[in-house]
Amino acid sequence: MTHIIRLTLKEIINKRIFHMGLILTAVYLLLYGTGLHYMVKDRVMTGDQFWYAQEVGYQFLTMGWYFSTFLSGALAILSGSGSISREIESGTILTLASRPISRKAIVTGKFLTYSAVTAVYSGILVAAITLLVIHYFKLLVDPMSLLSGIGLFMLMPVVLLAVAHLVSAIWSTLAAGVTAFMLYATATIGGFIEQMGALMNNPDIINVGIISSLIMPSDALYRLAVSIAGGKLGQGAIAFSPFGATSTPSTAMLIYALLYVVLILILAIHLFQKRDL
Amino acid sequence: MLIETTNLTKQYGDHVACQNICLSLEEGQVFGLLGPNGAGKSTLVKMLLGLVHATSGQASIMGAPLGDREAISKMGYLPELFRQYEWLTGAEIMQFNARAYGIAAREQKQRISETLELVGLLGREKEKVNQYSKGMQQRLALAAAILHCPTLLFLDEPTSALDPIGRREVRDIITVLKNRGTTIFLNSHLLSEVEMTCTSLGFINKGQMLHNGPIETFMKETHEIRIEVGEMDHVEIPLWMEQKQLIADEANNLLFKVEEREDIPRIIQELVTAGARVYGVESKRRGIEEVFMELMEG
């Protein structure tokens, strides 16, 4: 499997899309930082204003994290949707699969590499966002909660990647991309509906969101991550942010998401082993 | 037997790609599989490599079931679609294959250099594959397939992207490998290439193996004679010639296919005895192409 991991890493590093992604991420962070700069410029952050700034800071933190899910999600979908199918479409799979490398190793090695890269990317992205908010709003954070939140956030693109990877093992790159994107959209909309339901205190609407999270737990993971990241200091602000978590998923959702990834990977291995190349 | 298949069949829905293929291949042979496009050649090779799963039938390679990793580690494969990772250099492709085949780290450098030299790519290995011509990519794919000195090598159209010089070089490489004891399974459209390199042949069409065996069995009936004669109106051709050996007669030309060279004077003698005036005899050795066309046309 180490051959596949090494090969996939080389592929990622050599791909132009990866370089473009890094450049666009830098642009995104620059824009976000510039926005924050002008937001706090000439504002006094002492006395009562300090606590007000804390509230606003947490709102901006959740907003930054929320928009980062799109970047992380896009990277996960783009990486996962072609992970296997692109090899099949280009014909390189014939060389790869005819070597003494099991199909299980191909599927697992590629998944682990893409997962690690997208997770690390996502972690660095939200860490950078958080540092910008801390810097401009003098935000008080609980470091342990924040690190736990970032860790959970890193899992969010992995579930998306798992689905894209599964479809990529059996269908075309386009089909994998569209399927993963549709599920992502379902989860995002479902997550919003759930938050609305929580604000309206309507259990039926909340259940709609929970069902969408069971289909694709990416949004639930995000809400859980942002809720944990805020800790006690940001709890109040995050609960009332449209990008936060009024309805916080339980830790059972985390276990579900982990099982979801493992089961999808097993299914991807099984289906790829049966596939004719 | 290195390869043994019994009724190996592959179906895609209603389409039968390979049907009841029975094949035995001994070690050290160079087996040429011939057939038109879509005959099932590549599907058969892919089944043997475990890339495509058989619908029914049995097969073993080196005594192991198809797809066995241990057996695969002793096999090499140059696919018809020989695409390589374009973002890697030739050397990186070779290193990846060396690691995949478990070649010891201390041997890798030398083995890679020797193999690249054999395929004529030594000195170009630091270039990225996307800078290689199609022919160079095919040579690289061949180098990757033979790097670990396989016991069994599958070559699917190994010269499709090569110029005549490249084709000749590949033929020479096949000879080198054959002399090393490598068993080669060659799929090719180039009949002359097969004729020059193979020790046994198989003919496949519409998924069915029509014939297979040592090349001599096909080359045995490979004399064709054209006899230019005068007026034949009053000449009675002996029945045995008409029934068994006469292929076709054109204007003032009689065409015979004979099994033995000694049949040629016998035919001429009988024709003369029967009253025919013989003006010329042209004898030519029938090649694989004629055998192929005859079999494919049924």
mmCIF file with all atom_site columns, C-alpha atoms in Angstrom, chain A residues 17 31 41 50-51 55 59 62 66 77 83 98 105 127 136 155 176 206 208 215 261:
data_model
loop_
_atom_site.group_PDB
_atom_site.id
_atom_site.type_symbol
_atom_site.label_atom_id
_atom_site.label_alt_id
_atom_site.label_comp_id
_atom_site.label_asym_id
_atom_site.label_entity_id
_atom_site.label_seq_id
_atom_site.pdbx_PDB_ins_code
_atom_site.Cartn_x
_atom_site.Cartn_y
_atom_site.Cartn_z
_atom_site.occupancy
_atom_site.B_iso_or_equiv
_atom_site.pdbx_formal_charge
_atom_site.auth_seq_id
_atom_site.auth_comp_id
_atom_site.auth_asym_id
_atom_site.auth_atom_id
_atom_site.pdbx_PDB_model_num
ATOM 1  C CA . ILE A 1 17  ? -5.299  21.820 -9.739  1.00 0.00 ? 17  ILE A CA 1
ATOM 2  C CA . LEU A 1 31  ? -9.770  38.610 1.351   1.00 0.00 ? 31  LEU A CA 1
ATOM 3  C CA . LYS A 1 41  ? -10.365 49.349 12.109  1.00 0.00 ? 41  LYS A CA 1
ATOM 4  C CA . PHE A 1 50  ? -14.625 44.140 24.380  1.00 0.00 ? 50  PHE A CA 1
ATOM 5  C CA . TRP A 1 51  ? -17.436 41.684 25.169  1.00 0.00 ? 51  TRP A CA 1
ATOM 6  C CA . GLU A 1 55  ? -19.712 38.106 20.300  1.00 0.00 ? 55  GLU A CA 1
ATOM 7  C CA . GLN A 1 59  ? -19.970 35.223 14.554  1.00 0.00 ? 59  GLN A CA 1
ATOM 8  C CA . THR A 1 62  ? -18.347 30.607 12.433  1.00 0.00 ? 62  THR A CA 1
ATOM 9  C CA . TYR A 1 66  ? -18.680 27.797 7.298   1.00 0.00 ? 66  TYR A CA 1
ATOM 10 C CA . ILE A 1 77  ? -15.166 16.078 -4.153  1.00 0.00 ? 77  ILE A CA 1
ATOM 11 C CA . SER A 1 83  ? -9.414  8.922  -7.597  1.00 0.00 ? 83  SER A CA 1
ATOM 12 C CA . SER A 1 98  ? -1.586  -5.852 -13.295 1.00 0.00 ? 98  SER A CA 1
ATOM 13 C CA . ALA A 1 105 ? -4.405  -1.635 -1.534  1.00 0.00 ? 105 ALA A CA 1
ATOM 14 C CA . ALA A 1 127 ? -6.699  27.263 11.867  1.00 0.00 ? 127 ALA A CA 1
ATOM 15 C CA . TYR A 1 136 ? -8.345  41.139 14.856  1.00 0.00 ? 136 TYR A CA 1
ATOM 16 C CA . LEU A 1 155 ? -13.224 14.814 9.407   1.00 0.00 ? 155 LEU A CA 1
ATOM 17 C CA . ALA A 1 176 ? -18.828 10.489 -8.896  1.00 0.00 ? 176 ALA A CA 1
ATOM 18 C CA . ILE A 1 206 ? -35.161 19.198 13.175  1.00 0.00 ? 206 ILE A CA 1
ATOM 19 C CA . VAL A 1 208 ? -35.642 16.491 8.519   1.00 0.00 ? 208 VAL A CA 1
ATOM 20 C CA . ILE A 1 215 ? -27.599 10.357 4.394   1.00 0.00 ? 215 ILE A CA 1
ATOM 21 C CA . VAL A 1 261 ? -16.563 6.298  6.358   1.00 0.00 ? 261 VAL A CA 1
#
